[in-house]
Short mmCIF file of C-alpha atoms in Angstrom, two decimals:
data_model
loop_
_atom_site.label_atom_id
_atom_site.label_comp_id
_atom_site.label_asym_id
_atom_site.label_seq_id
_atom_site.Cartn_x
_atom_site.Cartn_y
_atom_site.Cartn_z
CA PHE R 1321 29.99 1.17 10.43
CA ASP R 1322 33.20 -0.39 9.14
CA LYS R 1323 31.84 -3.91 9.64
CA ALA R 1324 28.47 -3.04 8.10
CA PHE R 1325 30.01 -1.49 4.99
CA ALA R 1326 32.81 -3.99 4.41
CA GLY R 1327 32.68 -4.88 0.71
CA VAL R 1328 29.42 -2.99 0.12
CA GLU R 1329 28.95 -1.51 -3.36
CA PRO R 1330 25.86 0.11 -4.93
CA ASP R 1331 23.23 -2.29 -6.21
CA ARG R 1332 22.14 -0.69 -9.48
CA SER R 1333 19.57 -3.41 -10.15
CA LEU R 1334 17.16 -1.99 -7.53
CA PRO R 1335 13.88 -0.33 -8.55
CA ASP R 1336 13.16 3.38 -8.12
CA LEU R 1337 16.71 4.60 -8.69
CA ALA R 1338 17.68 7.80 -10.47
CA PRO R 1339 21.24 6.90 -11.47
CA ILE R 1340 23.73 9.74 -11.68
CA GLY R 1341 24.99 10.26 -15.23
CA GLN R 1342 22.86 7.50 -16.70
CA GLY R 1343 19.90 7.95 -19.01
CA GLY R 1344 16.80 5.83 -19.28
CA GLU R 1345 13.90 5.14 -17.02
CA SER R 1346 14.21 3.68 -13.54
CA LYS R 1347 12.61 0.39 -12.64
CA GLY R 1348 9.33 0.99 -10.87
CA GLN R 1349 7.73 -0.95 -8.04
CA ALA R 1350 5.11 -3.59 -8.79
CA GLU R 1351 2.22 -1.60 -7.33
CA PHE R 1352 2.67 1.09 -9.99
CA ILE R 1353 3.83 -0.80 -13.08
CA LYS R 1354 1.49 -3.80 -12.95
CA SER R 1355 -2.14 -3.60 -13.98
CA PRO R 1356 -4.64 -4.16 -11.15
CA ALA R 1357 -5.67 -7.46 -12.74
CA ALA R 1358 -2.06 -8.69 -12.67
CA TYR R 1359 -1.29 -7.36 -9.19
CA LEU R 1360 -4.55 -8.62 -7.67
CA ASP R 1361 -4.17 -12.05 -9.23
CA GLU R 1362 -7.12 -14.24 -8.25
CA ALA R 1363 -5.15 -17.50 -8.23
CA GLN R 1364 -2.55 -16.01 -5.89
CA ILE R 1365 -5.23 -14.61 -3.58
CA GLN R 1366 -6.95 -18.00 -3.39
CA THR R 1367 -3.66 -19.67 -2.48
CA LEU R 1368 -2.82 -17.06 0.15
CA ALA R 1369 -6.30 -17.30 1.66
CA LYS R 1370 -6.00 -21.07 2.05
CA SER R 1371 -2.53 -20.85 3.61
CA GLY R 1372 -3.60 -17.91 5.77
CA ARG R 1373 -6.44 -19.87 7.35
CA GLU R 1374 -3.92 -22.54 8.31
CA ARG R 1375 -1.69 -19.89 9.92
CA ALA R 1376 -4.70 -18.41 11.75
CA ALA R 1377 -5.49 -21.80 13.26
CA ALA R 1378 -1.87 -22.40 14.26
CA TRP R 1379 -1.50 -19.06 16.05
CA THR R 1380 -5.01 -18.64 17.46
CA ASP R 1381 -3.95 -17.76 21.01
CA ASP R 1382 -1.52 -15.06 19.86
CA PHE R 1383 -4.10 -13.57 17.52
CA ASP R 1384 -6.64 -13.51 20.34
CA ARG R 1385 -4.21 -11.54 22.52
CA ILE R 1386 -3.24 -9.18 19.69
CA GLU R 1387 -6.87 -8.40 18.78
CA GLN R 1388 -7.71 -7.75 22.42
CA HIS R 1389 -4.68 -5.53 22.93
CA TYR R 1390 -4.61 -3.54 19.67
CA GLY R 1391 -8.07 -3.90 18.12
CA VAL R 1392 -6.67 -4.92 14.73
CA PRO R 1393 -8.40 -8.00 13.23
CA ARG R 1394 -6.30 -11.10 12.65
CA HIS R 1395 -7.34 -11.24 9.01
CA ILE R 1396 -5.79 -7.81 8.35
CA ILE R 1397 -2.51 -8.86 9.98
CA LEU R 1398 -2.59 -12.11 8.03
CA GLY R 1399 -3.23 -10.10 4.86
CA ILE R 1400 -0.04 -8.09 5.43
CA TRP R 1401 1.98 -11.18 6.37
CA GLY R 1402 0.76 -12.98 3.27
CA ARG R 1403 1.40 -10.06 0.92
CA GLU R 1404 4.84 -9.29 2.31
CA THR R 1405 6.56 -12.67 2.68
CA VAL R 1406 3.92 -15.33 1.87
CA TYR R 1407 3.70 -16.08 5.61
CA GLY R 1408 7.46 -16.24 5.98
CA THR R 1409 8.11 -18.70 3.14
CA HIS R 1410 9.55 -16.01 0.84
CA LYS R 1411 13.18 -15.44 1.74
CA LEU R 1412 14.20 -11.81 1.45
CA PRO R 1413 16.92 -11.50 -1.21
CA HIS R 1414 18.76 -8.31 -0.23
CA HIS R 1415 21.03 -7.11 2.57
CA VAL R 1416 19.49 -4.10 4.22
CA ILE R 1417 22.69 -2.05 4.53
CA ARG R 1418 23.50 -2.33 0.82
CA VAL R 1419 19.89 -1.60 -0.17
CA LEU R 1420 19.48 1.47 2.03
CA ALA R 1421 22.93 2.85 1.18
CA THR R 1422 22.19 2.46 -2.53
CA GLN R 1423 18.80 4.15 -2.22
CA ALA R 1424 20.31 6.94 -0.11
CA TYR R 1425 22.96 7.53 -2.80
CA LEU R 1426 21.13 6.84 -6.07
CA GLY R 1427 17.44 6.69 -5.17
CA ARG R 1428 14.58 9.10 -5.72
CA ARG R 1429 14.11 9.65 -1.97
CA LYS R 1430 17.65 10.08 -0.72
CA GLU R 1431 16.91 11.79 2.61
CA PHE R 1432 14.22 9.26 3.47
CA PHE R 1433 16.54 6.32 2.92
CA ARG R 1434 19.49 8.02 4.61
CA LYS R 1435 17.46 8.16 7.82
CA GLU R 1436 16.43 4.52 7.40
CA LEU R 1437 20.08 3.55 6.88
CA LEU R 1438 21.16 5.23 10.11
CA TRP R 1439 18.44 3.45 12.06
CA ALA R 1440 19.38 0.12 10.48
CA LEU R 1441 22.90 0.63 11.79
CA LYS R 1442 21.42 1.50 15.18
CA ILE R 1443 19.45 -1.78 15.23
CA VAL R 1444 22.68 -3.73 14.75
CA GLU R 1445 24.62 -1.58 17.22
CA ASP R 1446 21.96 -2.13 19.90
CA GLY R 1447 22.07 -5.89 19.40
CA HIS R 1448 18.55 -6.46 18.13
CA ALA R 1449 19.88 -8.39 15.14
CA LYS R 1450 23.18 -9.52 13.68
CA LEU R 1451 24.36 -8.12 10.37
CA SER R 1452 23.86 -11.55 8.80
CA GLU R 1453 20.16 -11.46 9.84
CA MET R 1454 19.48 -8.05 8.30
CA LYS R 1455 17.85 -9.29 5.11
CA SER R 1456 15.35 -7.05 3.37
CA SER R 1457 13.26 -6.23 0.32
CA TRP R 1458 14.52 -3.85 -2.38
CA GLY R 1459 13.12 -0.99 -0.30
CA GLY R 1460 14.85 -1.94 2.96
CA ALA R 1461 11.86 -3.48 4.74
CA MET R 1462 12.83 -6.31 7.09
CA GLY R 1463 11.39 -9.30 8.85
CA LEU R 1464 8.36 -11.54 8.45
CA THR R 1465 5.97 -8.65 7.91
CA GLN R 1466 8.43 -6.20 6.33
CA MET R 1467 9.12 -3.26 8.65
CA LEU R 1468 11.40 -0.37 7.83
CA PRO R 1469 14.05 0.46 10.45
CA THR R 1470 12.16 3.54 11.69
CA ASN R 1471 9.00 1.46 12.03
CA PHE R 1472 11.01 -1.05 14.03
CA ARG R 1473 12.19 1.83 16.21
CA ASP R 1474 8.65 3.07 16.83
CA TYR R 1475 6.55 -0.10 16.90
CA ALA R 1476 8.54 -3.32 17.28
CA GLU R 1477 7.17 -5.39 20.15
CA ASP R 1478 8.57 -8.16 22.35
CA PHE R 1479 5.28 -10.05 22.38
CA ASP R 1480 6.65 -13.51 23.19
CA GLY R 1481 8.43 -12.17 26.29
CA ASP R 1482 11.93 -13.45 25.52
CA GLY R 1483 13.55 -10.04 26.02
CA ARG R 1484 14.17 -9.38 22.31
CA ARG R 1485 12.11 -7.48 19.73
CA ASN R 1486 12.55 -10.08 17.02
CA ILE R 1487 10.68 -9.41 13.76
CA TRP R 1488 12.94 -11.80 11.83
CA THR R 1489 12.08 -15.20 13.31
CA SER R 1490 9.49 -14.64 16.07
CA ILE R 1491 5.98 -14.86 14.64
CA PRO R 1492 4.29 -13.41 17.77
CA ASP R 1493 6.69 -10.44 17.81
CA SER R 1494 6.17 -9.81 14.08
CA LEU R 1495 2.38 -9.99 14.19
CA ALA R 1496 2.09 -7.80 17.27
CA SER R 1497 4.55 -5.27 15.86
CA THR R 1498 2.46 -5.05 12.69
CA ALA R 1499 -0.74 -4.49 14.63
CA ARG R 1500 0.93 -1.85 16.78
CA SER R 1501 2.19 0.01 13.71
CA LEU R 1502 -1.35 0.26 12.31
CA THR R 1503 -2.58 1.78 15.58
CA GLY R 1504 0.00 4.56 15.18
CA ALA R 1505 -0.45 5.13 11.45
CA LYS R 1506 -0.40 8.55 9.82
CA HIS R 1507 -1.53 9.58 6.34
CA ILE R 1508 1.15 10.89 3.97
CA ASP R 1509 0.05 14.46 4.76
CA GLY R 1510 0.64 13.81 8.48
CA SER R 1511 -3.03 13.48 9.38
CA ASP R 1512 -4.30 10.76 11.69
CA ALA R 1513 -4.76 7.39 9.98
CA ARG R 1514 -4.73 5.13 13.04
CA TRP R 1515 -6.68 1.91 12.74
CA ILE R 1516 -10.27 2.21 13.97
CA ALA R 1517 -11.41 -0.95 15.75
CA ASP R 1518 -14.56 -2.67 14.50
CA GLN R 1519 -14.58 -0.80 11.18
CA PRO R 1520 -13.96 -2.50 7.79
CA TRP R 1521 -11.19 -1.19 5.53
CA GLY R 1522 -13.79 -0.60 2.84
CA TYR R 1523 -16.41 -2.15 0.58
CA GLU R 1524 -16.69 -3.05 -3.09
CA VAL R 1525 -19.63 -1.12 -4.52
CA ARG R 1526 -21.71 -0.98 -7.67
CA LYS R 1527 -21.35 2.30 -9.53
CA PRO R 1528 -24.41 4.40 -10.42
CA GLN R 1529 -25.22 4.90 -14.11
CA LYS R 1530 -24.38 8.60 -13.93
CA LEU R 1531 -20.95 8.52 -12.35
CA ASP R 1532 -18.67 11.52 -11.82
CA CYS R 1533 -15.27 9.85 -11.50
CA THR R 1534 -13.71 13.10 -10.25
CA LEU R 1535 -15.41 12.39 -6.91
CA GLU R 1536 -12.66 9.84 -6.24
CA GLY R 1537 -10.13 10.49 -3.49
CA VAL R 1538 -9.69 11.30 0.18
CA ALA R 1539 -10.53 14.98 -0.33
CA ASN R 1540 -14.08 13.97 -1.32
CA ARG R 1541 -14.78 11.73 1.67
CA ARG R 1542 -18.30 11.89 3.09
CA PRO R 1543 -20.69 9.71 5.14
CA ILE R 1544 -21.62 6.43 3.46
CA ALA R 1545 -25.26 7.53 3.60
CA GLU R 1546 -24.43 10.31 1.12
CA TRP R 1547 -22.77 7.85 -1.25
CA VAL R 1548 -25.92 5.74 -1.08
CA LYS R 1549 -27.97 8.79 -2.06
CA LEU R 1550 -25.67 9.21 -5.08
CA GLY R 1551 -26.59 5.71 -6.19
CA PHE R 1552 -23.77 3.54 -4.84
CA THR R 1553 -24.78 0.12 -3.49
CA ARG R 1554 -22.75 -2.76 -2.10
CA ALA R 1555 -21.57 -5.53 -4.38
CA HIS R 1556 -22.84 -9.10 -4.11
CA ASP R 1557 -26.33 -7.85 -3.11
CA LEU R 1558 -25.13 -6.97 0.37
CA ASP R 1559 -26.51 -4.03 2.35
CA PHE R 1560 -24.79 -1.46 4.52
CA LYS R 1561 -25.66 -1.83 8.18
CA GLU R 1562 -27.52 1.06 9.73
CA SER R 1563 -24.53 1.62 12.04
CA GLN R 1564 -22.21 2.01 9.02
CA LEU R 1565 -24.13 4.77 7.24
CA ASP R 1566 -22.60 7.54 9.37
CA ASP R 1567 -19.03 6.31 8.80
CA GLU R 1568 -16.98 8.49 6.47
CA ALA R 1569 -15.65 6.90 3.29
CA PHE R 1570 -14.03 7.99 0.05
CA LEU R 1571 -14.37 6.64 -3.46
CA LEU R 1572 -11.53 4.51 -4.86
CA MET R 1573 -11.43 3.52 -8.56
CA PRO R 1574 -7.97 2.25 -9.59
CA GLU R 1575 -9.08 1.87 -13.25
CA GLY R 1576 -11.22 4.97 -13.42
CA ILE R 1577 -14.75 4.24 -14.61
CA TYR R 1578 -13.82 0.86 -16.07
CA GLY R 1579 -12.97 -1.54 -13.22
CA PRO R 1580 -14.30 -2.19 -9.73
CA ALA R 1581 -15.16 0.68 -7.40
CA PHE R 1582 -14.77 0.81 -3.64
CA LEU R 1583 -15.83 2.97 -0.72
CA ALA R 1584 -12.77 3.06 1.52
CA THR R 1585 -12.68 4.08 5.19
CA ARG R 1586 -9.85 5.60 7.19
CA ASN R 1587 -8.60 2.07 7.83
CA PHE R 1588 -7.63 1.92 4.15
CA LEU R 1589 -5.26 4.81 4.88
CA ALA R 1590 -3.86 2.85 7.82
CA LEU R 1591 -3.01 0.06 5.38
CA LYS R 1592 -1.44 2.59 3.01
CA SER R 1593 0.83 3.73 5.85
CA TYR R 1594 2.46 0.31 5.49
CA ASN R 1595 2.99 0.74 1.75
CA TYR R 1596 1.78 3.94 0.12
CA ALA R 1597 0.11 2.37 -2.91
CA ASP R 1598 -3.61 1.96 -3.56
CA LEU R 1599 -3.16 -1.52 -5.00
CA TYR R 1600 -1.13 -2.69 -1.99
CA ALA R 1601 -3.77 -1.62 0.51
CA LEU R 1602 -6.50 -3.04 -1.73
CA PHE R 1603 -4.66 -6.37 -1.96
CA VAL R 1604 -4.31 -6.61 1.82
CA GLY R 1605 -7.91 -5.56 2.47
CA HIS R 1606 -9.33 -7.93 -0.12
CA LEU R 1607 -7.16 -10.83 1.07
CA ALA R 1608 -8.39 -10.14 4.62
CA ASP R 1609 -11.97 -10.31 3.38
CA ARG R 1610 -11.29 -13.61 1.59
CA LEU R 1611 -9.67 -15.04 4.72
CA ALA R 1612 -12.92 -14.20 6.52
CA GLY R 1613 -14.99 -16.01 3.87
CA GLY R 1614 -15.65 -13.16 1.44
CA LYS R 1615 -16.14 -13.49 -2.30
CA PRO R 1616 -13.93 -12.45 -5.25
CA PHE R 1617 -14.39 -9.04 -6.83
CA GLU R 1618 -17.84 -8.80 -8.39
CA THR R 1619 -16.82 -6.38 -11.14
CA PRO R 1620 -13.96 -7.74 -13.26
CA TRP R 1621 -10.83 -5.69 -13.81
CA ALA R 1622 -10.68 -4.09 -17.24
CA LYS R 1623 -7.05 -5.18 -17.65
CA LEU R 1624 -5.99 -1.74 -18.81
CA LYS R 1625 -2.25 -1.32 -19.33
CA PRO R 1626 -0.65 1.30 -17.06
CA MET R 1627 1.23 4.11 -18.79
CA ARG R 1628 4.99 4.39 -18.56
CA GLU R 1629 6.30 6.33 -15.59
CA LYS R 1630 7.92 9.06 -17.70
CA ASP R 1631 4.64 9.63 -19.59
CA VAL R 1632 2.69 9.95 -16.34
CA MET R 1633 5.32 12.40 -15.08
CA GLU R 1634 4.87 14.51 -18.21
CA MET R 1635 1.11 14.44 -17.68
CA GLN R 1636 1.55 15.53 -14.06
CA GLU R 1637 3.81 18.40 -15.13
CA ARG R 1638 1.33 19.59 -17.76
CA LEU R 1639 -1.62 19.24 -15.38
CA THR R 1640 0.32 21.25 -12.80
CA ALA R 1641 0.91 24.02 -15.34
CA LEU R 1642 -2.85 24.11 -15.94
CA GLY R 1643 -3.54 24.40 -12.22
CA LEU R 1644 -5.26 21.01 -12.12
CA TYR R 1645 -2.67 19.06 -10.15
CA ALA R 1646 -0.90 19.88 -6.90
CA GLY R 1647 0.68 16.54 -6.02
CA LYS R 1648 4.16 15.13 -6.48
CA ILE R 1649 5.69 14.75 -9.92
CA ASP R 1650 6.47 11.08 -9.40
CA GLY R 1651 5.07 9.20 -12.40
CA LYS R 1652 2.60 7.29 -10.22
CA ALA R 1653 -1.04 7.47 -11.33
CA GLY R 1654 -2.66 7.49 -7.90
CA MET R 1655 -5.98 8.95 -6.81
CA ILE R 1656 -4.94 12.62 -7.05
CA THR R 1657 -3.51 12.13 -10.55
CA ARG R 1658 -6.59 10.26 -11.75
CA VAL R 1659 -8.92 12.99 -10.48
CA SER R 1660 -6.78 15.68 -12.12
CA ILE R 1661 -6.94 13.81 -15.43
CA GLY R 1662 -10.70 13.58 -15.08
CA GLN R 1663 -10.93 17.32 -14.47
CA PHE R 1664 -8.86 17.96 -17.59
CA GLU R 1665 -11.05 15.60 -19.62
CA LYS R 1666 -14.12 17.54 -18.47
CA GLN R 1667 -12.56 20.84 -19.54
CA ALA R 1668 -11.46 19.39 -22.88
CA GLY R 1669 -14.94 18.09 -23.59
CA VAL R 1670 -13.81 14.50 -24.13
CA LYS R 1671 -14.96 11.29 -22.47
CA THR R 1672 -14.31 11.60 -18.73
CA ASP R 1673 -12.97 8.29 -17.49
CA CYS R 1674 -10.27 9.36 -14.97
CA PHE R 1675 -7.74 6.90 -16.35
CA PRO R 1676 -4.47 8.11 -17.91
CA THR R 1677 -4.05 7.17 -21.57
CA SER R 1678 -1.90 8.23 -24.50
CA ASP R 1679 -4.93 10.14 -25.84
CA ASP R 1680 -4.97 12.24 -22.67
CA LEU R 1681 -1.27 12.96 -23.04
CA GLU R 1682 -1.66 13.97 -26.67
CA ALA R 1683 -4.56 16.26 -25.74
CA LEU R 1684 -2.43 17.86 -23.02
CA ARG R 1685 0.41 18.39 -25.48
CA ALA R 1686 -1.93 19.86 -28.10
CA GLY R 1687 -3.35 22.32 -25.60
CA GLN R 1688 0.01 23.76 -24.65
#
């Protein structure tokens, strides 16, 4: 502990802090402050797909073994590797002890990061890595594919057989550890979200003319055949296979009625276990599709500007008071928030688009 904390002071530049005695709004993470069009940048995805195919060719034998052992496709693992560290070319800027200690002291999720900090110390104590190797993201995720200390504890794998679970420099260990973590994934509510072999993460779909956007979300999941009956069809003139029609899926519309729509399977939730953000899982899934030869999104993003975190928090509080929202007051406009906004819009008799805007906030304030 003394060695790990020598000279360590809080890093107040990190996102998602709630500084004691300081006003203002905390810096948010990219998945929640960027528009989908900016986060899912086509030029970046093209570049990552090209580089990813080169990595797939270079590590074919390891990917063959990983797919056989865990049932997770190589393109999904490559999607995570590409998103997290650009296949290891992005050097992580932070030291994990400072990051986790800061988040445990000043962050929004103090208990969560306190546990991660203790396990980071345990990793060093047990000799898995030196303190100098413990580089991380702003959220304390480490290694080539960005694993939190507790994920390292539960899923890190010595896949190259050298006697060390090395997610920092061993590509086979990192890729296998990532695959193993997806096979043990849980949804945020604790329900099973383990990766299902031979099932896609989801599909881009064309929306029917009469669309009820409040059908979005995991709570409204149903067999794909039922979505087809409601008028949803696959993008790019593709068809669902007969074997896929019985698979359960839920509707995902990050920009409400305006942008692309997707039918997501439980494997989408497995991706969210890695980073609990719709846009993150969508980025990884779409990059995986592109690595496999898929096309860009058929429906363009509407390029809508996300609302400020504090405004979304106010909306969540007001929706909660109306009995329309039962999620966290966190300022993040995820699926549950979007559906709640759509339900309010229905009640208010205004256009129902399931996308948070200043007009929605003003209507909520006026109805108080």
